[in-house]
PDB file of C-alpha atoms in Angstrom:
ATOM      1  CA  MET A1247      84.185 120.015  94.975  1.00 27.00           C
ATOM      2  CA  THR A1248      84.268 118.724  98.560  1.00 32.00           C
ATOM      3  CA  ARG A1249      85.573 115.194  99.006  1.00 32.00           C
ATOM      4  CA  SER A1250      85.177 112.842 101.934  1.00 36.00           C
ATOM      5  CA  PRO A1251      88.212 112.685 104.207  1.00 41.00           C
ATOM      6  CA  LEU A1252      90.499 109.758 103.503  1.00 40.00           C
ATOM      7  CA  PRO A1253      91.738 107.313 106.117  1.00 43.00           C
ATOM      8  CA  SER A1254      95.335 107.820 107.178  1.00 45.00           C
ATOM      9  CA  SER A1255      97.937 105.318 106.009  1.00 44.00           C
ATOM     10  CA  LYS A1256      98.079 104.027 109.594  1.00 49.00           C
ATOM     11  CA  GLU A1257      94.344 103.366 109.563  1.00 46.00           C
ATOM     12  CA  PHE A1258      94.655 101.646 106.192  1.00 46.00           C
ATOM     13  CA  ARG A1259      97.403  99.375 107.483  1.00 46.00           C
ATOM     14  CA  MET A1260      95.203  98.387 110.395  1.00 40.00           C
ATOM     15  CA  HIS A1261      92.157  97.673 108.263  1.00 58.00           C
ATOM     16  CA  LEU A1262      93.492  96.375 104.942  1.00 67.00           C
ATOM     17  CA  ASP A1263      91.883  92.990 105.473  1.00 80.00           C
ATOM     18  CA  ASP A1264      88.623  94.798 106.184  1.00 79.00           C
ATOM     19  CA  ILE A1265      88.572  95.991 102.563  1.00 83.00           C
ATOM     20  CA  VAL A1266      88.502  92.421 101.363  1.00 86.00           C
ATOM     21  CA  ALA A1267      85.917  91.545 104.012  1.00 86.00           C
ATOM     22  CA  ALA A1268      83.736  94.444 102.867  1.00 83.00           C
ATOM     23  CA  LYS A1269      84.007  93.277  99.266  1.00 87.00           C
ATOM     24  CA  ARG A1270      82.982  89.781 100.268  1.00 87.00           C
ATOM     25  CA  SER A1271      80.015  91.148 102.164  1.00 83.00           C
ATOM     26  CA  ALA A1272      78.942  93.303  99.226  1.00 83.00           C
ATOM     27  CA  TRP A1273      79.079  90.360  96.835  1.00 83.00           C
ATOM     28  CA  SER A1274      77.741  87.680  99.180  1.00 82.00           C
ATOM     29  CA  GLY A1275      74.051  87.934  98.338  1.00 72.00           C
ATOM     30  CA  ALA A1276      71.929  87.754  95.241  1.00 60.00           C
ATOM     31  CA  ARG A1277      71.908  91.547  94.978  1.00 56.00           C
ATOM     32  CA  ALA A1278      75.472  92.357  94.027  1.00 58.00           C
ATOM     33  CA  PRO A1279      76.802  95.813  93.143  1.00 59.00           C
ATOM     34  CA  VAL A1280      75.897  96.807  89.611  1.00 55.00           C
ATOM     35  CA  SER A1281      77.370  99.144  87.041  1.00 53.00           C
ATOM     36  CA  ALA A1282      75.650 101.451  84.615  1.00 50.00           C
ATOM     37  CA  ALA A1283      78.011 100.108  81.953  1.00 54.00           C
ATOM     38  CA  GLY A1284      75.427  97.639  80.657  1.00 63.00           C
ATOM     39  CA  GLU A1285      76.479  95.151  78.000  1.00 72.00           C
ATOM     40  CA  ARG A1286      79.961  95.276  76.550  1.00 76.00           C
ATOM     41  CA  ALA A1287      80.206  97.585  73.543  1.00 76.00           C
ATOM     42  CA  THR A1288      82.661  95.397  71.603  1.00 80.00           C
ATOM     43  CA  PRO A1289      83.482  91.692  71.992  1.00 80.00           C
ATOM     44  CA  ALA A1290      86.464  90.778  74.152  1.00 85.00           C
ATOM     45  CA  ARG A1291      89.497  89.584  72.233  1.00 86.00           C
ATOM     46  CA  ALA A1292      91.340  86.930  74.212  1.00 87.00           C
ATOM     47  CA  GLY A1293      94.995  87.672  74.858  1.00 94.00           C
ATOM     48  CA  THR A1294      94.885  91.377  73.995  1.00 97.00           C
ATOM     49  CA  PHE A1295      96.403  92.488  77.300  1.00 98.00           C
ATOM     50  CA  ALA A1296      99.013  89.714  77.305  1.00 98.00           C
ATOM     51  CA  ALA A1297     100.068  90.498  73.750  1.00 98.00           C
ATOM     52  CA  ALA A1298     100.609  94.148  74.667  1.00 98.00           C
ATOM     53  CA  LEU A1299     103.128  93.096  77.331  1.00 98.00           C
ATOM     54  CA  ASN A1300     104.956  90.487  75.283  1.00 96.00           C
ATOM     55  CA  GLY A1301     107.590  92.639  73.610  1.00 94.00           C
ATOM     56  CA  THR A1302     111.332  93.126  73.742  1.00 96.00           C
ATOM     57  CA  GLU A1303     111.092  96.215  75.957  1.00 97.00           C
ATOM     58  CA  VAL A1304     109.586  96.662  79.420  1.00 98.00           C
ATOM     59  CA  GLY A1305     105.998  97.744  78.797  1.00 98.00           C
ATOM     60  CA  ILE A1306     104.399 100.430  80.925  1.00 98.00           C
ATOM     61  CA  ILE A1307     100.988  99.738  82.453  1.00 99.00           C
ATOM     62  CA  ALA A1308      99.992 103.292  83.354  1.00 98.00           C
ATOM     63  CA  GLU A1309      97.477 103.726  86.142  1.00 98.00           C
ATOM     64  CA  VAL A1310      94.393 105.904  86.472  1.00 98.00           C
ATOM     65  CA  LYS A1311      93.914 106.200  90.239  1.00 95.00           C
ATOM     66  CA  PRO A1312      91.790 109.066  91.595  1.00 93.00           C
ATOM     67  CA  LYS A1313      93.088 108.703  95.152  1.00 89.00           C
ATOM     68  CA  SER A1314      94.979 106.391  97.468  1.00 83.00           C
ATOM     69  CA  PRO A1315      94.881 105.783 101.213  1.00 76.00           C
ATOM     70  CA  SER A1316      98.516 106.792 101.613  1.00 74.00           C
ATOM     71  CA  LYS A1317      98.660 109.790  99.235  1.00 79.00           C
ATOM     72  CA  GLY A1318      95.135 111.209  99.351  1.00 83.00           C
ATOM     73  CA  ASP A1319      93.558 112.792  96.284  1.00 89.00           C
ATOM     74  CA  LEU A1320      95.593 112.260  93.128  1.00 91.00           C
ATOM     75  CA  LEU A1321      93.300 112.939  90.195  1.00 93.00           C
ATOM     76  CA  PRO A1322      89.960 114.725  89.702  1.00 91.00           C
ATOM     77  CA  LEU A1323      87.480 112.331  88.128  1.00 93.00           C
ATOM     78  CA  ALA A1324      86.918 114.746  85.257  1.00 94.00           C
ATOM     79  CA  GLU A1325      90.565 114.284  84.272  1.00 95.00           C
ATOM     80  CA  ALA A1326      90.579 110.485  84.361  1.00 97.00           C
ATOM     81  CA  VAL A1327      89.620 109.772  80.757  1.00 98.00           C
ATOM     82  CA  PRO A1328      91.824 112.566  79.344  1.00 97.00           C
ATOM     83  CA  LEU A1329      94.737 111.136  81.330  1.00 98.00           C
ATOM     84  CA  ALA A1330      94.099 107.669  79.919  1.00 98.00           C
ATOM     85  CA  ARG A1331      94.183 109.197  76.442  1.00 98.00           C
ATOM     86  CA  THR A1332      97.472 110.874  77.323  1.00 98.00           C
ATOM     87  CA  TYR A1333      98.924 107.574  78.475  1.00 98.00           C
ATOM     88  CA  ALA A1334      97.896 105.842  75.263  1.00 98.00           C
ATOM     89  CA  GLY A1335      99.323 108.638  73.152  1.00 98.00           C
ATOM     90  CA  ALA A1336     102.616 108.568  75.048  1.00 98.00           C
ATOM     91  CA  GLY A1337     103.166 104.893  74.377  1.00 98.00           C
ATOM     92  CA  ALA A1338     101.759 103.021  77.365  1.00 98.00           C
ATOM     93  CA  ALA A1339     101.388  99.308  76.713  1.00 99.00           C
ATOM     94  CA  ALA A1340      98.145  99.268  78.719  1.00 99.00           C
ATOM     95  CA  VAL A1341      96.111 101.348  81.152  1.00 99.00           C
ATOM     96  CA  SER A1342      95.073 100.214  84.635  1.00 98.00           C
ATOM     97  CA  VAL A1343      91.897 101.777  86.039  1.00 99.00           C
ATOM     98  CA  LEU A1344      90.816 101.518  89.676  1.00 97.00           C
ATOM     99  CA  ALA A1345      87.334 100.080  90.079  1.00 96.00           C
ATOM    100  CA  ASP A1346      87.294 100.404  93.881  1.00 93.00           C
ATOM    101  CA  THR A1347      85.405 103.436  95.196  1.00 90.00           C
ATOM    102  CA  PRO A1348      85.845 103.787  98.989  1.00 87.00           C
ATOM    103  CA  TYR A1349      89.632 103.731  99.142  1.00 84.00           C
ATOM    104  CA  PHE A1350      90.784 104.529  95.616  1.00 91.00           C
ATOM    105  CA  GLY A1351      88.042 106.739  94.225  1.00 93.00           C
ATOM    106  CA  GLY A1352      87.431 104.689  91.106  1.00 95.00           C
ATOM    107  CA  SER A1353      84.413 102.679  89.999  1.00 95.00           C
ATOM    108  CA  PRO A1354      83.342 100.119  87.412  1.00 95.00           C
ATOM    109  CA  ASP A1355      81.747 102.980  85.507  1.00 95.00           C
ATOM    110  CA  LEU A1356      85.099 104.772  85.379  1.00 97.00           C
ATOM    111  CA  VAL A1357      86.628 101.630  83.903  1.00 97.00           C
ATOM    112  CA  ALA A1358      83.854 101.585  81.310  1.00 96.00           C
ATOM    113  CA  GLN A1359      84.410 105.238  80.407  1.00 96.00           C
ATOM    114  CA  VAL A1360      88.096 104.611  79.788  1.00 98.00           C
ATOM    115  CA  ALA A1361      87.684 101.262  78.059  1.00 96.00           C
ATOM    116  CA  ASN A1362      85.026 102.568  75.673  1.00 95.00           C
ATOM    117  CA  ASP A1363      86.779 105.810  74.787  1.00 96.00           C
ATOM    118  CA  ALA A1364      87.824 105.814  71.135  1.00 96.00           C
ATOM    119  CA  GLU A1365      91.130 107.533  71.893  1.00 98.00           C
ATOM    120  CA  VAL A1366      92.211 104.956  74.464  1.00 98.00           C
ATOM    121  CA  THR A1367      93.653 102.515  71.965  1.00 97.00           C
ATOM    122  CA  VAL A1368      95.474 100.214  74.404  1.00 98.00           C
ATOM    123  CA  PRO A1369      94.167  97.363  76.596  1.00 98.00           C
ATOM    124  CA  VAL A1370      92.506  98.258  79.895  1.00 98.00           C
ATOM    125  CA  LEU A1371      93.010  96.475  83.223  1.00 99.00           C
ATOM    126  CA  PHE A1372      90.097  96.353  85.698  1.00 98.00           C
ATOM    127  CA  LYS A1373      91.844  96.825  89.048  1.00 98.00           C
ATOM    128  CA  ASP A1374      89.893  95.893  92.153  1.00 96.00           C
ATOM    129  CA  PHE A1375      89.841  93.409  95.014  1.00 94.00           C
ATOM    130  CA  LEU A1376      88.233  90.407  93.332  1.00 96.00           C
ATOM    131  CA  VAL A1377      86.378  88.078  95.689  1.00 94.00           C
ATOM    132  CA  ASP A1378      83.552  86.793  93.472  1.00 93.00           C
ATOM    133  CA  VAL A1379      83.425  85.518  89.896  1.00 94.00           C
ATOM    134  CA  ARG A1380      80.615  87.990  89.191  1.00 93.00           C
ATOM    135  CA  GLN A1381      83.203  90.754  89.406  1.00 95.00           C
ATOM    136  CA  VAL A1382      84.929  89.182  86.419  1.00 96.00           C
ATOM    137  CA  GLN A1383      81.660  89.371  84.501  1.00 94.00           C
ATOM    138  CA  LEU A1384      81.340  93.007  85.566  1.00 94.00           C
ATOM    139  CA  ALA A1385      84.850  93.742  84.321  1.00 96.00           C
ATOM    140  CA  HIS A1386      83.987  92.121  81.004  1.00 96.00           C
ATOM    141  CA  ASP A1387      80.771  94.121  80.688  1.00 94.00           C
ATOM    142  CA  CYS A1388      82.675  97.340  81.394  1.00 95.00           C
ATOM    143  CA  GLY A1389      84.856  96.664  78.371  1.00 95.00           C
ATOM    144  CA  ALA A1390      88.048  95.748  80.218  1.00 97.00           C
ATOM    145  CA  ASP A1391      90.603  93.462  78.617  1.00 98.00           C
ATOM    146  CA  ALA A1392      92.048  92.068  81.853  1.00 98.00           C
ATOM    147  CA  VAL A1393      91.406  91.783  85.576  1.00 99.00           C
ATOM    148  CA  LEU A1394      93.710  91.959  88.580  1.00 98.00           C
ATOM    149  CA  VAL A1395      93.557  88.982  90.940  1.00 98.00           C
ATOM    150  CA  ILE A1396      95.357  89.415  94.270  1.00 96.00           C
ATOM    151  CA  VAL A1397      96.467  86.010  95.518  1.00 96.00           C
ATOM    152  CA  ARG A1398      96.504  86.963  99.186  1.00 92.00           C
ATOM    153  CA  SER A1399      92.805  87.898  98.973  1.00 92.00           C
ATOM    154  CA  VAL A1400      91.539  84.494  97.827  1.00 95.00           C
ATOM    155  CA  ASP A1401      91.915  80.809  98.576  1.00 96.00           C
ATOM    156  CA  ASP A1402      93.085  78.315  95.972  1.00 98.00           C
ATOM    157  CA  ALA A1403      89.576  77.305  94.946  1.00 98.00           C
ATOM    158  CA  LEU A1404      88.447  80.875  94.331  1.00 97.00           C
ATOM    159  CA  LEU A1405      91.725  81.674  92.579  1.00 98.00           C
ATOM    160  CA  ALA A1406      91.062  78.843  90.146  1.00 98.00           C
ATOM    161  CA  ASP A1407      87.453  79.962  89.665  1.00 97.00           C
ATOM    162  CA  LEU A1408      88.460  83.571  88.959  1.00 98.00           C
ATOM    163  CA  LEU A1409      91.062  82.518  86.404  1.00 98.00           C
ATOM    164  CA  ALA A1410      88.597  80.169  84.739  1.00 97.00           C
ATOM    165  CA  ALA A1411      85.935  82.887  84.629  1.00 97.00           C
ATOM    166  CA  ALA A1412      88.351  85.348  83.066  1.00 97.00           C
ATOM    167  CA  ASP A1413      89.495  82.811  80.501  1.00 97.00           C
ATOM    168  CA  GLY A1414      85.923  81.919  79.650  1.00 96.00           C
ATOM    169  CA  LEU A1415      85.072  85.565  78.986  1.00 95.00           C
ATOM    170  CA  GLY A1416      88.153  86.269  76.894  1.00 96.00           C
ATOM    171  CA  LEU A1417      89.910  88.326  79.566  1.00 98.00           C
ATOM    172  CA  ASP A1418      93.505  88.048  80.711  1.00 98.00           C
ATOM    173  CA  ALA A1419      94.285  87.883  84.430  1.00 99.00           C
ATOM    174  CA  LEU A1420      97.188  89.667  86.084  1.00 99.00           C
ATOM    175  CA  VAL A1421      97.788  87.564  89.199  1.00 99.00           C
ATOM    176  CA  GLU A1422      99.438  89.665  91.900  1.00 97.00           C
ATOM    177  CA  THR A1423     101.846  88.151  94.433  1.00 97.00           C
ATOM    178  CA  PHE A1424     104.039  89.404  97.253  1.00 95.00           C
ATOM    179  CA  THR A1425     105.610  86.290  98.775  1.00 95.00           C
ATOM    180  CA  GLU A1426     107.227  83.068  97.578  1.00 97.00           C
ATOM    181  CA  GLU A1427     104.181  81.104  98.709  1.00 98.00           C
ATOM    182  CA  GLU A1428     101.885  83.344  96.665  1.00 97.00           C
ATOM    183  CA  VAL A1429     104.044  82.910  93.560  1.00 98.00           C
ATOM    184  CA  GLU A1430     103.893  79.144  94.019  1.00 98.00           C
ATOM    185  CA  ARG A1431     100.109  79.308  94.343  1.00 99.00           C
ATOM    186  CA  ALA A1432      99.830  81.446  91.216  1.00 99.00           C
ATOM    187  CA  VAL A1433     101.997  79.034  89.239  1.00 98.00           C
ATOM    188  CA  ARG A1434      99.998  76.019  90.445  1.00 98.00           C
ATOM    189  CA  ALA A1435      96.790  77.764  89.396  1.00 98.00           C
ATOM    190  CA  GLY A1436      98.139  78.152  85.876  1.00 98.00           C
ATOM    191  CA  ALA A1437      98.544  81.940  85.893  1.00 99.00           C
ATOM    192  CA  ARG A1438      99.876  83.196  82.578  1.00 98.00           C
ATOM    193  CA  ILE A1439     100.684  86.703  83.840  1.00 99.00           C
ATOM    194  CA  ILE A1440     102.183  87.055  87.319  1.00 99.00           C
ATOM    195  CA  GLY A1441     102.743  90.378  89.040  1.00 98.00           C
ATOM    196  CA  VAL A1442     105.179  90.939  91.890  1.00 98.00           C
ATOM    197  CA  ASN A1443     104.203  93.753  94.241  1.00 95.00           C
ATOM    198  CA  ASN A1444     107.183  95.555  95.732  1.00 94.00           C
ATOM    199  CA  ARG A1445     104.966  97.217  98.338  1.00 85.00           C
ATOM    200  CA  ASP A1446     103.966  95.380 101.483  1.00 77.00           C
ATOM    201  CA  LEU A1447     100.294  96.280 101.722  1.00 71.00           C
ATOM    202  CA  ARG A1448     100.391  95.853 105.488  1.00 70.00           C
ATOM    203  CA  THR A1449     103.271  98.271 106.145  1.00 71.00           C
ATOM    204  CA  PHE A1450     103.424 100.301 102.901  1.00 73.00           C
ATOM    205  CA  GLU A1451     107.187  99.705 102.814  1.00 82.00           C
ATOM    206  CA  VAL A1452     108.644  99.319  99.313  1.00 87.00           C
ATOM    207  CA  ASP A1453     111.479  96.950  98.459  1.00 91.00           C
ATOM    208  CA  LEU A1454     112.433  96.623  94.786  1.00 92.00           C
ATOM    209  CA  ASP A1455     114.518  93.586  95.683  1.00 93.00           C
ATOM    210  CA  ASN A1456     111.225  91.741  96.064  1.00 96.00           C
ATOM    211  CA  SER A1457     110.892  91.646  92.290  1.00 96.00           C
ATOM    212  CA  GLN A1458     114.360  90.160  91.931  1.00 94.00           C
ATOM    213  CA  ARG A1459     113.755  87.556  94.640  1.00 96.00           C
ATOM    214  CA  LEU A1460     110.451  86.323  93.281  1.00 97.00           C
ATOM    215  CA  ARG A1461     111.228  86.571  89.559  1.00 97.00           C
ATOM    216  CA  GLN A1462     113.449  83.503  89.711  1.00 94.00           C
ATOM    217  CA  LEU A1463     110.504  81.428  90.948  1.00 97.00           C
ATOM    218  CA  ILE A1464     108.370  82.216  87.903  1.00 97.00           C
ATOM    219  CA  PRO A1465     108.789  79.674  85.094  1.00 96.00           C
ATOM    220  CA  PRO A1466     109.619  80.504  81.468  1.00 94.00           C
ATOM    221  CA  GLY A1467     106.623  81.291  79.315  1.00 95.00           C
ATOM    222  CA  VAL A1468     104.834  83.259  82.037  1.00 98.00           C
ATOM    223  CA  LEU A1469     104.620  87.025  81.536  1.00 98.00           C
ATOM    224  CA  THR A1470     105.836  89.052  84.502  1.00 98.00           C
ATOM    225  CA  VAL A1471     104.931  92.485  85.859  1.00 98.00           C
ATOM    226  CA  SER A1472     106.762  94.434  88.568  1.00 98.00           C
ATOM    227  CA  GLU A1473     104.388  96.593  90.610  1.00 97.00           C
ATOM    228  CA  SER A1474     104.888  99.603  92.911  1.00 92.00           C
ATOM    229  CA  GLY A1475     107.858 101.758  93.802  1.00 93.00           C
ATOM    230  CA  LEU A1476     109.061 102.272  90.236  1.00 96.00           C
ATOM    231  CA  HIS A1477     109.904 105.899  89.505  1.00 95.00           C
ATOM    232  CA  THR A1478     113.028 106.286  87.368  1.00 96.00           C
ATOM    233  CA  PRO A1479     114.631 104.871  84.221  1.00 96.00           C
ATOM    234  CA  ALA A1480     117.144 103.199  86.554  1.00 97.00           C
ATOM    235  CA  ASP A1481     114.289 101.400  88.322  1.00 97.00           C
ATOM    236  CA  LEU A1482     112.993 100.163  84.979  1.00 97.00           C
ATOM    237  CA  ALA A1483     116.473  99.072  83.912  1.00 97.00           C
ATOM    238  CA  ARG A1484     116.753  97.130  87.143  1.00 96.00           C
ATOM    239  CA  ILE A1485     113.610  95.101  86.580  1.00 97.00           C
ATOM    240  CA  GLY A1486     114.379  94.723  82.879  1.00 97.00           C
ATOM    241  CA  ALA A1487     117.690  93.129  83.815  1.00 96.00           C
ATOM    242  CA  HIS A1488     115.751  90.507  85.757  1.00 95.00           C
ATOM    243  CA  GLY A1489     113.478  89.748  82.831  1.00 96.00           C
ATOM    244  CA  PHE A1490     110.279  91.555  83.758  1.00 98.00           C
ATOM    245  CA  HIS A1491     108.033  92.164  80.782  1.00 98.00           C
ATOM    246  CA  ALA A1492     106.172  95.145  82.215  1.00 98.00           C
ATOM    247  CA  ALA A1493     105.928  97.645  85.047  1.00 98.00           C
ATOM    248  CA  LEU A1494     102.717  98.858  86.674  1.00 98.00           C
ATOM    249  CA  ILE A1495     103.260 102.542  87.415  1.00 97.00           C
ATOM    250  CA  GLY A1496     100.807 104.872  89.107  1.00 93.00           C
ATOM    251  CA  GLU A1497     101.771 107.595  91.528  1.00 90.00           C
ATOM    252  CA  SER A1498     104.989 108.686  89.815  1.00 94.00           C
ATOM    253  CA  LEU A1499     102.918 109.427  86.706  1.00 96.00           C
ATOM    254  CA  LEU A1500      99.947 110.856  88.572  1.00 95.00           C
ATOM    255  CA  THR A1501     102.101 113.298  90.548  1.00 93.00           C
ATOM    256  CA  SER A1502     104.175 114.393  87.557  1.00 94.00           C
ATOM    257  CA  ASP A1503     103.694 117.857  86.075  1.00 94.00           C
ATOM    258  CA  ASP A1504     103.899 116.230  82.637  1.00 97.00           C
ATOM    259  CA  PRO A1505     102.656 112.617  82.751  1.00 97.00           C
ATOM    260  CA  ALA A1506     103.235 112.089  79.030  1.00 98.00           C
ATOM    261  CA  GLU A1507     106.871 113.155  79.200  1.00 98.00           C
ATOM    262  CA  LYS A1508     107.383 111.152  82.387  1.00 98.00           C
ATOM    263  CA  LEU A1509     105.989 108.050  80.718  1.00 98.00           C
ATOM    264  CA  ARG A1510     108.164 108.546  77.643  1.00 98.00           C
ATOM    265  CA  SER A1511     111.235 108.829  79.869  1.00 97.00           C
ATOM    266  CA  LEU A1512     110.515 105.374  81.297  1.00 97.00           C
ATOM    267  CA  ARG A1513     110.112 103.625  77.968  1.00 97.00           C
ATOM    268  CA  GLY A1514     112.725 101.894  75.857  1.00 95.00           C
ATOM    269  CA  VAL A1515     114.252  99.591  78.487  1.00 96.00           C
ATOM    270  CA  ARG A1516     115.241  96.263  76.974  1.00 96.00           C
ATOM    271  CA  ILE A1517     114.281  93.013  78.664  1.00 96.00           C
ATOM    272  CA  ALA A1518     117.246  90.752  79.408  1.00 91.00           C
ATOM    273  CA  GLN A1519     117.041  88.003  76.795  1.00 70.00           C
ATOM    274  CA  ALA A1520     118.590  85.353  79.038  1.00 51.00           C
ATOM    275  CA  VAL A1521     115.590  85.371  81.358  1.00 55.00           C
ATOM    276  CA  ARG A1522     112.746  86.232  78.997  1.00 52.00           C
TER     277      ARG A1522
END
């Protein structure tokens, strides 16, 4: 199968904001992108995703990502659902599925395929650049249990609207941050699950200390997820020591010869009780 050439990481750094602009353009009119998913197969159960992360050990949110701007092709589409099954069988707390097509090779339909597969028995996160509340409805209709909301991509009013839309549809929202200001905005908006991205999406540089720095700004009672740059049990132990409830892990699983064994090797890290 021949695939379209991917932009280089340099090009992606230059045009990251263009992705959000393109999403806004696509969703700006009455005719928004649609999915073949149709109506949701089973009713959403509020809090399913959050409950899966609220344990005594760092939960693994394992990612299904067909490609990335920095790494190129990662996963043939035909292997996406089988991989999600593998993740569930290996003990993932949840599965994240890319819904973006141009840069990450996913789609809402791919989310629906994973979410509606009988062997994927864990919650599913709809991962995209959300810029319109109709995308939350789309995520719901695909069968997802949660949506990703990137704070830097929205203003405060839209952030509040997206969280309200998710809550109204019985979906959890993982609110992604990268800076202190973004954490403060997420907290003000009432986010119940806050993610800290260790990767600067403008430079692609990874700094695990970002999780440590921002974790202390997140109040008790809010679930926390460390995202990007997590590869080893030592990395998981590091974020567990700072009280993170979960880790979003993609490329280290996708590039592993044995994703199930890799996932198992990352499980079992206790969350520091003093900061839970």
